Coordinates of C-alpha atoms (C1' of nucleotides) in Angstrom, one line a residue:
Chain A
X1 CA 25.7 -6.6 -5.7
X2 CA 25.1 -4.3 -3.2
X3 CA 21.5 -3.9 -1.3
X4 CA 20.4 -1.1 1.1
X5 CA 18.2 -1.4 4.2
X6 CA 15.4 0.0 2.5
X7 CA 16.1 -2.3 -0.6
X8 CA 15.9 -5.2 1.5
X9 CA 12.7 -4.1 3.3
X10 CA 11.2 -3.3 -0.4
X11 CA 12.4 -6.9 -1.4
X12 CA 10.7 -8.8 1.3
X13 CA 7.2 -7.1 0.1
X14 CA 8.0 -8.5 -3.3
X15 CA 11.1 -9.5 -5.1
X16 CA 10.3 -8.4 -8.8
X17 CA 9.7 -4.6 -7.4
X18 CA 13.3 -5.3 -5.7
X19 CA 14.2 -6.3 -9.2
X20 CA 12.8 -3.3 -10.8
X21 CA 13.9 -0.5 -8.4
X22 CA 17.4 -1.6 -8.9
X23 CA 16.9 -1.9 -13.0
X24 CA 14.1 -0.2 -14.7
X25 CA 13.3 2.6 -11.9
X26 CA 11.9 4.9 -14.9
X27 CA 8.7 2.5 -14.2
X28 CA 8.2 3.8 -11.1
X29 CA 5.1 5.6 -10.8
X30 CA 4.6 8.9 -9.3
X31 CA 3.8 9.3 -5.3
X32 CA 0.6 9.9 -4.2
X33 CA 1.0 13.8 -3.5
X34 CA -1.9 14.0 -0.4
X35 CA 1.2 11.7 1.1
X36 CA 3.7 14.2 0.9
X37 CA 3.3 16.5 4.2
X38 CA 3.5 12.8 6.1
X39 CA 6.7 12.0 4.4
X40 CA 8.5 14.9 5.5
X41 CA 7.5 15.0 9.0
X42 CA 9.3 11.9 8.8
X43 CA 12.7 13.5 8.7
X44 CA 11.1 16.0 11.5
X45 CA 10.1 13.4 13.5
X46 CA 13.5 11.4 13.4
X47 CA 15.3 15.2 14.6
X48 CA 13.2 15.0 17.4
X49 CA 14.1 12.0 18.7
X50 CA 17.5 12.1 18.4
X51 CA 17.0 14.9 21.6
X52 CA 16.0 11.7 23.4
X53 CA 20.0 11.4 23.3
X54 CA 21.7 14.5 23.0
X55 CA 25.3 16.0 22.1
X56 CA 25.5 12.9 19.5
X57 CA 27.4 13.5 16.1
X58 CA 26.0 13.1 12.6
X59 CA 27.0 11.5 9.8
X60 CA 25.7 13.4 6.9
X61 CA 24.2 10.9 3.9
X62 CA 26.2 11.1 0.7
X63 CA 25.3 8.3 -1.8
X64 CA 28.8 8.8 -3.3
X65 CA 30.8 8.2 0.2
X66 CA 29.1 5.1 1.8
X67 CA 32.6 3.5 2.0
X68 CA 34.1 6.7 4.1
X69 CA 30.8 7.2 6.1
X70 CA 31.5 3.4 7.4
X71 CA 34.9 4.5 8.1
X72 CA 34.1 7.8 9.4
X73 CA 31.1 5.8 12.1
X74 CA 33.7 3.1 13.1
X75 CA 37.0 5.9 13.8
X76 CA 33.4 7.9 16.2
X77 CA 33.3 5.0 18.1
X78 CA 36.9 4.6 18.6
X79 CA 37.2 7.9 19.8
X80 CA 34.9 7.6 22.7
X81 CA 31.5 9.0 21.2
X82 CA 28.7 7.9 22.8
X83 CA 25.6 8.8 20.3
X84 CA 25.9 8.8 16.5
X85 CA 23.3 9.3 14.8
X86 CA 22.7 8.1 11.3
X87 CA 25.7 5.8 12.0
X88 CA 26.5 3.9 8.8
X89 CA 27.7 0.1 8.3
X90 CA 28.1 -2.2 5.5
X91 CA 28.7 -5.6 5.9
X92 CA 27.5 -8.6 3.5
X93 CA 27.4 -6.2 0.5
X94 CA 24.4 -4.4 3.1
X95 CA 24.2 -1.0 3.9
X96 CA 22.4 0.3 6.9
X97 CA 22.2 3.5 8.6
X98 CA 21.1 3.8 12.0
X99 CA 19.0 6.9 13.1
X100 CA 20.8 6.5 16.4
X101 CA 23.2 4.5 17.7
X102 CA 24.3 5.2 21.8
X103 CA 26.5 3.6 23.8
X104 CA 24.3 2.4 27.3
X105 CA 25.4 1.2 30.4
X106 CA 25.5 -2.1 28.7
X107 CA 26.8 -1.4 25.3
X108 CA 25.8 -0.3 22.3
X109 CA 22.1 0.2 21.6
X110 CA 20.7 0.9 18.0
X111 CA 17.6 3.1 17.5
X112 CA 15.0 2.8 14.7
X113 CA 12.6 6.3 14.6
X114 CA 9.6 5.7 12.9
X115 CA 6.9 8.6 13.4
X116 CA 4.1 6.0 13.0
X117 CA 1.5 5.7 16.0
X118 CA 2.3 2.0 16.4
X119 CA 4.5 -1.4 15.9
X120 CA 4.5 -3.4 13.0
X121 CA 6.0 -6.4 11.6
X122 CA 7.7 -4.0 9.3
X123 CA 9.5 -2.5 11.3
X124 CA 10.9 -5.3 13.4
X125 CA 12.2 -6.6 10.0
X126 CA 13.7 -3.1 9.7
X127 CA 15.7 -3.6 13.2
X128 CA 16.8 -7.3 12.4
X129 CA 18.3 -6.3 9.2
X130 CA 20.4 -3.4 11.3
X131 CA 20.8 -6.1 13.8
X132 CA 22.3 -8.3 11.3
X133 CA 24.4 -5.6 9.3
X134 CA 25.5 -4.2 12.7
X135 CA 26.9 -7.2 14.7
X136 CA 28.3 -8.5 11.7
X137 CA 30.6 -5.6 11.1
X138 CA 32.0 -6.4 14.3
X139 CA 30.4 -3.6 16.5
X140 CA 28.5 -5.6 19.2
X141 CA 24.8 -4.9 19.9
X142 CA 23.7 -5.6 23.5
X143 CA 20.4 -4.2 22.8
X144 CA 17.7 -3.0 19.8
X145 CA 14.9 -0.3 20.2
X146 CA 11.7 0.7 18.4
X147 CA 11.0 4.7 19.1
X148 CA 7.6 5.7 17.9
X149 CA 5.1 8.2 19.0
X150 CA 2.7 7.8 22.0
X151 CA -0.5 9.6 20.5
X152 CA -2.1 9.5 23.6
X153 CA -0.2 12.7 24.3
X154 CA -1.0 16.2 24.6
X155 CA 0.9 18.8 24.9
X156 CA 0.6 21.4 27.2
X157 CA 2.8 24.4 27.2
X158 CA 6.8 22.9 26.0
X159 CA 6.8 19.7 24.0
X160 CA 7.8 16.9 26.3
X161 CA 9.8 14.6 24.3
X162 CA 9.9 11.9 26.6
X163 CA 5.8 11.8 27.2
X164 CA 6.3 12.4 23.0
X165 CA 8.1 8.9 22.5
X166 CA 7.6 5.5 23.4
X167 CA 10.6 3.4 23.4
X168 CA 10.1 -0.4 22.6
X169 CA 12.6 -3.0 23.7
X170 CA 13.0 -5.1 20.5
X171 CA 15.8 -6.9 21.3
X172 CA 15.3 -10.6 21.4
X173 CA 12.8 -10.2 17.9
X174 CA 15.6 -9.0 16.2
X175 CA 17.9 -12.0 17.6
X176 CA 15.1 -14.5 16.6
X177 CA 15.1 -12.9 13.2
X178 CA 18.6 -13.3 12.6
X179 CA 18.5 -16.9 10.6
X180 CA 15.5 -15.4 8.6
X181 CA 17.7 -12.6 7.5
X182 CA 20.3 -14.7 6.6
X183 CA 18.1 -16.9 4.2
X184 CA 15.9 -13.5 2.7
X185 CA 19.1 -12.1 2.1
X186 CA 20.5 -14.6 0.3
X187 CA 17.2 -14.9 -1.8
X188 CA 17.3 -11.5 -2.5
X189 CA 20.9 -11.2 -3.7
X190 CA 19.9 -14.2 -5.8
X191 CA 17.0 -12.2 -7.0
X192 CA 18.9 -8.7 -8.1
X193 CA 22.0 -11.2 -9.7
X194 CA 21.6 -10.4 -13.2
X195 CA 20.1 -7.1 -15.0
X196 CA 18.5 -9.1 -17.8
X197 CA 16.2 -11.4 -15.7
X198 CA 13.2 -9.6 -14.9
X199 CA 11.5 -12.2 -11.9
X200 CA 8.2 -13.6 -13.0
X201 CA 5.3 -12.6 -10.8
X202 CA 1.9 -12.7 -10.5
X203 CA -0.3 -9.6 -9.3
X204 CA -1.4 -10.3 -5.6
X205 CA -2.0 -9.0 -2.4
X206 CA 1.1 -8.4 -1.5
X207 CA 1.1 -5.8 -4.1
X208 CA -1.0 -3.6 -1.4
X209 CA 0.6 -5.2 1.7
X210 CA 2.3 -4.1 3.8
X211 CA 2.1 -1.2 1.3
X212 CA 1.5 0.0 -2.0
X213 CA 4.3 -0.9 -4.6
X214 CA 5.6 1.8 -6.3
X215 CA 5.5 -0.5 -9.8
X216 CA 1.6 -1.5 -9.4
X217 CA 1.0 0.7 -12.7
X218 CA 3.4 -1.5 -14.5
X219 CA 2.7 -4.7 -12.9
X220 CA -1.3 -4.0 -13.3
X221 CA -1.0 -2.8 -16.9
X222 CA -3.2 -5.7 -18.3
X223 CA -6.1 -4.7 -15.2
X224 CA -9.1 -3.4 -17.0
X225 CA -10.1 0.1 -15.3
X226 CA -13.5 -1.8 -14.5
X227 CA -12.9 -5.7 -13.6
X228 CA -13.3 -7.5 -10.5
X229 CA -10.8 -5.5 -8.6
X230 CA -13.2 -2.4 -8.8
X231 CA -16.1 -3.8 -7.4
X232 CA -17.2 -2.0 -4.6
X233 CA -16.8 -3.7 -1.1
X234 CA -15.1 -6.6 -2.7
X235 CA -12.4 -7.8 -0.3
X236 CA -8.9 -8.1 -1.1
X237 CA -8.3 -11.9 -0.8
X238 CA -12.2 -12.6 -2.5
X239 CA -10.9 -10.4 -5.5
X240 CA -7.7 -12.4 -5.9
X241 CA -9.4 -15.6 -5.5
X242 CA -11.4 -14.6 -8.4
X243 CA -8.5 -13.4 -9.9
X244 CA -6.8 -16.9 -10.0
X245 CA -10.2 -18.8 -11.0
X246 CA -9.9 -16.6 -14.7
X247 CA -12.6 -14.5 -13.6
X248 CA -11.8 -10.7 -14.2
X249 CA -13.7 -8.9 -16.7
X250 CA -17.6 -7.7 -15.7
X251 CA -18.8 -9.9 -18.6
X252 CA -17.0 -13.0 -16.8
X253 CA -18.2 -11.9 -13.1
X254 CA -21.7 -11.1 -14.2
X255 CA -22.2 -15.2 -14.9
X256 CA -20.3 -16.5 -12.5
X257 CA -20.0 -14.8 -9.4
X258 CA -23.0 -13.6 -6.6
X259 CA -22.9 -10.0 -5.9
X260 CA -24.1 -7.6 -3.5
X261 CA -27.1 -5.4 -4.7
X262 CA -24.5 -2.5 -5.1
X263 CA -21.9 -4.1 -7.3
X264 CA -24.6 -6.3 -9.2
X265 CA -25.7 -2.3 -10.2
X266 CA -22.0 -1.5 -11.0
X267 CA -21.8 -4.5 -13.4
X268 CA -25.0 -3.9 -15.0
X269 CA -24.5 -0.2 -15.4
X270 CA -21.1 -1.4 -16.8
X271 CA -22.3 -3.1 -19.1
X272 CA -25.4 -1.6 -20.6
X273 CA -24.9 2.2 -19.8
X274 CA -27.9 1.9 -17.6
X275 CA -27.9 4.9 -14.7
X276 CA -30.2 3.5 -11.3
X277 CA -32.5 5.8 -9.3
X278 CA -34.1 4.6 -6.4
X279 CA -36.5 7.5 -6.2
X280 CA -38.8 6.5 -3.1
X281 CA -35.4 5.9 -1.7
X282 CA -33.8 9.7 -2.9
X283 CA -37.5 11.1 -1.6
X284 CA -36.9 9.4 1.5
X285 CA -33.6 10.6 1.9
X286 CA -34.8 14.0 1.1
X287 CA -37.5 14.4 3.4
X288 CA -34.8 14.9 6.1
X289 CA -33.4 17.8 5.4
X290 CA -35.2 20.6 5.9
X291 CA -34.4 24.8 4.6
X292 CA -32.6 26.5 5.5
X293 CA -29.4 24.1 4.4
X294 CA -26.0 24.8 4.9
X295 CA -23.3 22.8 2.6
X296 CA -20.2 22.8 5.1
X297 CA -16.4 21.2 4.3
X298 CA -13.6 21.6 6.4
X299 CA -10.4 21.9 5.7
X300 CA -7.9 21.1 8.5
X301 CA -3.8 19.8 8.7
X302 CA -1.8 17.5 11.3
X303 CA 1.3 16.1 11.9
X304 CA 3.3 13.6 14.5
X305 CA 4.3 16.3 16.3
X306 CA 1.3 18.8 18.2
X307 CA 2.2 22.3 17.7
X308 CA -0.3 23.6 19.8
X309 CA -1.9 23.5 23.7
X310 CA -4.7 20.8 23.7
X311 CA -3.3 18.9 20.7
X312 CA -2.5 14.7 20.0
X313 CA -0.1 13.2 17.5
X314 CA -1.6 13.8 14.6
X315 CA -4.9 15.2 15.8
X316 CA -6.4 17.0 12.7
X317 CA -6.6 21.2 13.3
X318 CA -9.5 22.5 11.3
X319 CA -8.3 25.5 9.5
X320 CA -10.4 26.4 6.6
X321 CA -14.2 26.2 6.0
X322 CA -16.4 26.5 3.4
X323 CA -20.7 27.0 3.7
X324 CA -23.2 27.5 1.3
X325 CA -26.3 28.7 2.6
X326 CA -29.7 27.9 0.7
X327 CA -32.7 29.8 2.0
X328 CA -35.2 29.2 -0.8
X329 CA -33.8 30.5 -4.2
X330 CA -31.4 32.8 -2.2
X331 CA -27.7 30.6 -2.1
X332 CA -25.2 32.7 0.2
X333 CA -21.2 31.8 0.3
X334 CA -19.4 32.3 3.6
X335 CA -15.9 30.7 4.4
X336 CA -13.6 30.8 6.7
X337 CA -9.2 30.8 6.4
X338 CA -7.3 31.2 9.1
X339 CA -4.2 33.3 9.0
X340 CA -1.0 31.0 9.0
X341 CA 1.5 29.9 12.1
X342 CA -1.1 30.4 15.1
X343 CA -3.8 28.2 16.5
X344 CA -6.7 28.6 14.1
X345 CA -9.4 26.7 16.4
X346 CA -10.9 29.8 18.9
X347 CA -11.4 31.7 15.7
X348 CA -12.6 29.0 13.5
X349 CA -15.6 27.9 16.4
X350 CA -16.5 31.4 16.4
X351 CA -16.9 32.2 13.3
X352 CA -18.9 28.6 12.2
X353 CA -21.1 29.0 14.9
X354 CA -22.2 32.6 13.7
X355 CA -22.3 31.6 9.6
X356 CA -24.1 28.5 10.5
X357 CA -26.6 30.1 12.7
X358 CA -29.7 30.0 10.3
X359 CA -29.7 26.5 9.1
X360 CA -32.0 23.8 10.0
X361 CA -29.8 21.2 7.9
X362 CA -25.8 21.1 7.7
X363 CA -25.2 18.6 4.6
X364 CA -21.8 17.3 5.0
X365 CA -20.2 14.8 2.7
X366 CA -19.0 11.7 5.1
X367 CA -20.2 12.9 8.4
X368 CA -17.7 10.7 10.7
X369 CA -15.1 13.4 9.5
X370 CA -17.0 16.8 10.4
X371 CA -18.3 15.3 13.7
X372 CA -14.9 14.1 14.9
X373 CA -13.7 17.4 14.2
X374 CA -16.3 19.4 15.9
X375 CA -16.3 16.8 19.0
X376 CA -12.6 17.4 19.1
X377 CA -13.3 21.4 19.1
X378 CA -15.6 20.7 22.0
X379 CA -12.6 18.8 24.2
X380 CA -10.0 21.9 23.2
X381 CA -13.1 24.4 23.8
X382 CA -15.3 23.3 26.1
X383 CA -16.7 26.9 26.3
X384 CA -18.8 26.1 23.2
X385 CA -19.9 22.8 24.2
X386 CA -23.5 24.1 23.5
X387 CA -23.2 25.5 20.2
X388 CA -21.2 23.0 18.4
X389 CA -23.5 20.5 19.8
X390 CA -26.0 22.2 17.9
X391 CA -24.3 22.0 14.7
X392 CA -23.7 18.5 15.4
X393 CA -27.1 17.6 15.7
X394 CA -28.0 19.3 12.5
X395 CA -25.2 16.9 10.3
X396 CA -26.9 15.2 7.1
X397 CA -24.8 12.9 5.2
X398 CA -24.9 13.1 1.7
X399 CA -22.8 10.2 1.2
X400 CA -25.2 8.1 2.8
X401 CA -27.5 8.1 -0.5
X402 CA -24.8 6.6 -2.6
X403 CA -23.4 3.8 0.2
X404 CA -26.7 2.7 -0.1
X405 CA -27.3 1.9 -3.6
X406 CA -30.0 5.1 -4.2
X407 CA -28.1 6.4 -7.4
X408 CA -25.5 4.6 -9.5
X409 CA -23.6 5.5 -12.7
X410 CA -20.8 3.7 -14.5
X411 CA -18.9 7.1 -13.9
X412 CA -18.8 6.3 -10.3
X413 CA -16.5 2.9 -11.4
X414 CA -17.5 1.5 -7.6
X415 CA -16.3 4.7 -5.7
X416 CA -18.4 6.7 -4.2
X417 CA -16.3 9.8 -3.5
X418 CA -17.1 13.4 -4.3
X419 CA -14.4 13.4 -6.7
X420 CA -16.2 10.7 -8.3
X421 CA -20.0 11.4 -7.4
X422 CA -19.8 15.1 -8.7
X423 CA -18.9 14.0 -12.4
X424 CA -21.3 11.7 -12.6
X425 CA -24.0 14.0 -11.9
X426 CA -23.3 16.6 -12.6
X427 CA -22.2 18.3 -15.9
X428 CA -19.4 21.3 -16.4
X429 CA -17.9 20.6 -12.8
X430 CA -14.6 19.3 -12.0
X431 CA -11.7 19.2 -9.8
X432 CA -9.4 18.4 -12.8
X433 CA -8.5 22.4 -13.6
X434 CA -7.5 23.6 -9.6
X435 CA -4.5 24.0 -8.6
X436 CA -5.4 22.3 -5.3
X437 CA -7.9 19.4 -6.1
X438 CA -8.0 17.2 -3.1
X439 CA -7.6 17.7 0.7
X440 CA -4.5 16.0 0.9
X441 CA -2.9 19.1 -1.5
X442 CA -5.0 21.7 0.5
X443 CA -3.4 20.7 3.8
X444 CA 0.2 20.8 2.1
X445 CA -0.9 24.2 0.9
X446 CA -1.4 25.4 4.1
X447 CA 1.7 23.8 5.9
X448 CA 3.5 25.2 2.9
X449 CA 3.0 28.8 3.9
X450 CA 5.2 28.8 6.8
X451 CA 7.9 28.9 4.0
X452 CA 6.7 31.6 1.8
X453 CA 7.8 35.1 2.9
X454 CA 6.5 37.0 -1.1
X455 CA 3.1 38.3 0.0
X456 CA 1.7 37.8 -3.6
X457 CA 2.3 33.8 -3.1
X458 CA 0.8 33.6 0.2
X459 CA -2.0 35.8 -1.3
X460 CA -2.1 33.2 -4.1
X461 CA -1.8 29.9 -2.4
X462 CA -5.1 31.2 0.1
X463 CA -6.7 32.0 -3.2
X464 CA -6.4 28.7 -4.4
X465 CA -7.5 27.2 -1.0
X466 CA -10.7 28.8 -0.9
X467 CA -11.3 28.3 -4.3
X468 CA -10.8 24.5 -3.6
X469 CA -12.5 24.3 -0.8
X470 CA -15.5 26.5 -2.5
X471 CA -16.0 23.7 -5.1
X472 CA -16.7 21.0 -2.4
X473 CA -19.4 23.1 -1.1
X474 CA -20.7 23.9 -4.5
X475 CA -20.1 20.8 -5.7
X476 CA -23.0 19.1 -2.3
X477 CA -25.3 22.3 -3.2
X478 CA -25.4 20.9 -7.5
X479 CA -25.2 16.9 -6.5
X480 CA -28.3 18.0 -3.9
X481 CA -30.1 19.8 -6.8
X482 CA -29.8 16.7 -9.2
X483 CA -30.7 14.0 -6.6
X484 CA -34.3 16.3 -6.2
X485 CA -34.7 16.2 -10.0
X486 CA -34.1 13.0 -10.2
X487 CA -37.3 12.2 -8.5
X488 CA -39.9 14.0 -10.3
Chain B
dA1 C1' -1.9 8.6 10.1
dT2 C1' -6.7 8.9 12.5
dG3 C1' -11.2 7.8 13.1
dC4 C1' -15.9 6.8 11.8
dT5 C1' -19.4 3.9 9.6
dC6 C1' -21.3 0.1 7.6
dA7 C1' -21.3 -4.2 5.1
dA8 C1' -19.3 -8.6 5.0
dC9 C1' -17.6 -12.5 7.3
dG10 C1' -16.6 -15.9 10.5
dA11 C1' -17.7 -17.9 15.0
dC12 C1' -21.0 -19.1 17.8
dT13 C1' -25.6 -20.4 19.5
dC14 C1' -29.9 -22.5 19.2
dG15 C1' -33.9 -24.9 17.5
dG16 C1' -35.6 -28.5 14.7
dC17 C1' -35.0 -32.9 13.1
dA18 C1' -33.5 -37.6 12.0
dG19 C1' -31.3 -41.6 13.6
dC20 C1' -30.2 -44.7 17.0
Chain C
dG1 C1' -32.4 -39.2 25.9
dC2 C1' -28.2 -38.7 23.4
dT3 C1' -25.8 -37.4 19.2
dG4 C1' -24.8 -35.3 15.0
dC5 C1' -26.2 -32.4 11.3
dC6 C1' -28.2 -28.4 9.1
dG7 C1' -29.9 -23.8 8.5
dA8 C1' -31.2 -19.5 10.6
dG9 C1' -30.3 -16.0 13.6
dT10 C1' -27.1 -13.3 16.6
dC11 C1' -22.8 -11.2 17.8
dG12 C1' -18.3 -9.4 17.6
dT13 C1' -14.5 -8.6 14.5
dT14 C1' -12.5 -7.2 10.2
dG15 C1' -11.7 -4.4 6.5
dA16 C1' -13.2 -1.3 2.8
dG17 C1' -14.2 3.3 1.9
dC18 C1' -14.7 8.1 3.1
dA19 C1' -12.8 12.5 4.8
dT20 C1' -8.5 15.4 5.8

DNA sequence: ATGCTCAACGACTCGGCAGC
DNA sequence: GCTGCCGAGTCGTTGAGCAT
């Protein structure tokens, strides 16, 4: 029974989900889709690096000809290549492909490319197993590295790969590992054995750690929607101990278990239907904003690699706004979209500060995001230092009504998102009918255009981005509208 | 993946008190 | 005056939840 690298890793999270990949993978439940632009810059990233060592050859991945790829990596090194990269080895009934193997002044070195920001336990797993797969198929190792991205970089003019990368010796972790392998790997084999015995397992934490199982919807399917692992700001370990006690349901955790003031709301509301209002709270709340307001969203993208002058690793790039002006009964739309493959900030600055002019108030929804964008707008442009200030010191948070218990519904089911919040009150708006309904899909949008050429798709896909964006605006002005109701 | 915020939590300090 | 214990208060850390 054969087990890949990434099989291996999967197993060490949780053996049944080994299990399952390998025999019922129909279970698996779709990816998150706000995930997908980070996915693929892993494949970007890995290109990159493999400039760190240049002139190497690749061996191209073909499911069907792991057997000839081993061959093919052994009769490179033979030859006198020096850098392979996705060199290929099976030893132990393992399979591991190494982003880049290169031959240093003291032998061979293996390098693992992960476009994450920093180490993890993971990954030194990931480099033992190579380690282990490596050495045992008689090529020996006299060293074992860890390339990830430094994001204390900024680019200035050309991309400096070095200043990019940081290189991590990992060499003696992935010798201590070595009898560990040997035992997991056994285990594991043990494990994946025989198609008809589906492992036993209880739901834990380990079905979040180190990160989200692909089975959870399987494994969870006897988790009520609202039960103790919905609570609101209940920790992972206090759910689970819980969890093992018997107590699950909101019946069973209303007599047993003390709450916090929000999640004793969420069980009552659970339970009798009740909505709570905290009016003097609300009018409290309310007395701080004053007309004109502005509603304000941004939209922005990133990725492990800065495209542009002035940019980190991953540093967000605002690209898209949407504000609602309210001046009495007069509510005025302006938005902002930048046009596709240049640096949208300059333009973006400009036009917020001139849209945004008039208001007293900026409502945002989760302020940390907005203000770290603008601060960041102020280090790139420090010309309009005064003016973004300005905008800054107008921020309202509308989120902060809900975090603190003001106004709950059992639609909220503990989450206090605008996805969430705008449902619960507010009737006939959604996100369910867009084509784009969350910020993750609006930033693949966007870093989808670069490979569009029709002019009616791009024309379509900005559409659908404004309209998106228009809703979260829309949807601050309505939840603003029903929070002042609700105190009369 | 980043970063911000806030609540929760654990570690620690300190005062009060009993017991010797 | 020393010790141990308890609860209350303080402080720093952790982690959940939000945005993209």
């Amino acid at each position: 029974m054969r087990l890949s690298k990434s099989q291996f890793i999967r197993g060490l999270q949780c053996p049944k989900s080994l299990w399952l990949y390998k025999y019922k993978p129909e279970l698996r439940q779709e990816p998150d889709e706000s995930l997908q632009a980070i996915f693929e810059s892993g494949k970007e990233v890995g290109e990159l690096a493999q400039k760190l060592f240049p002139n190497g050859v690749t061996i191209s991945y073909d499911p069907t000809k792991l057997y000839e790829n081993a061959k093919k990596t052994t009769a490179l090194i033979k030859s006198g290549i020096e850098t392979i990269y996705e060199a290929t080895f099976l030893y132990d009934d393992v399979l591991v492909m190494v982003d880049i193997l290169h031959k240093g002044v003291n032998g061979w070195e293996l390098y693992e490319v992960k476009s994450s920001t920093k180490e993890n336990e993971v990954y030194l797993n990931d480099i033992a197993i190579q380690y282990f797969v490596v050495n045992g198929s008689g090529l020996q190792l006299a060293n074992a590295f860890l390339i990830y991205i430094n994001n204390q970089y900024v680019r200035h003019g050309d991309l400096d790969i070095q200043s990019l990368f940081t290189i991590s010796p990992q060499t003696p972790i992935a010798i201590q590992k070595q009898e560990s392998i040997v035992i997991e790997l056994q285990r594991l084999k043990e494990v994946v054995k025989n198609d008809s015995s589906e492992p036993g397992r209880d739901i834990g934490l380990y079905c979040y750690n180190p990160y989200e199982c692909d089975f959870k919807t399987y494994c969870w399917k006897d988790i009520p929607s609202e039960s103790v692992f919905s609570l609101y700001f209940m920790g992972k370990q206090k759910m689970f101990d819980f969890y093992k006690r018997g107590i699950i349901s909101f019946k069973q955790i209303k007599s047993e278990v003390e709450l916090t003031a929000i999640q004793e709301m969420q069980v009552e509301s659970a339970l009798s239907g009740k909505v709570f209002i905290n009016k003097e709270g609300i009018s409290e709340f309310l007395s701080s904003i004053t007309e004109p307001i502005g509603y304000l969203d941004f939209e922005t993208f990133y990725s492990p690699i800065p495209h542009f002058n002035n940019q980190k690793p991953y540093q967000q790039i605002p690209f898209q706004y949407s504000l609602h002006v309210q001046k009495e009964d007069d509510l005025h739309h302006y938005e902002f979209l930048a046009q596709h493959g240049k640096d949208p900030r300059k333009e973006f600055i400009e036009n917020l500060i001139n849209n945004a002019n008039d208001a007293k108030t900026v409502l945002v929804y989760n302020i940390s995001f907005e203000r770290r964008i603008l601060n960041e707008l102020i280090q790139s442009h420090p010309e309009y230092e005064q003016e973004i200030n300005l905008i800054i010191g107008k921020l309202v948070d509308l989120l902060v009504v809900f975090k603190r218990g003001y106004y709950y519904s059992r639609k909220m089911n503990g989450s206090f998102s605008i996805k969430k919040v705008l449902p619960a009150l507010v009737h006939g708006f959604a996100y369910d009918d867009l084509e784009i309904s969350d910020g993750g899909m609006a930033m693949n949008a966007y870093k989808g255009l670069e490979n569009i050429s029709n002019i009616s798709d791009i024309v379509k896909v900005g559409n659908n981005l404004l309209e998106y964006c228009k809703l979260d605006t829309l949807a601050m002005v309505k939840i603003h509208e029903t929070l002042k109701q609700s105190t009369t």
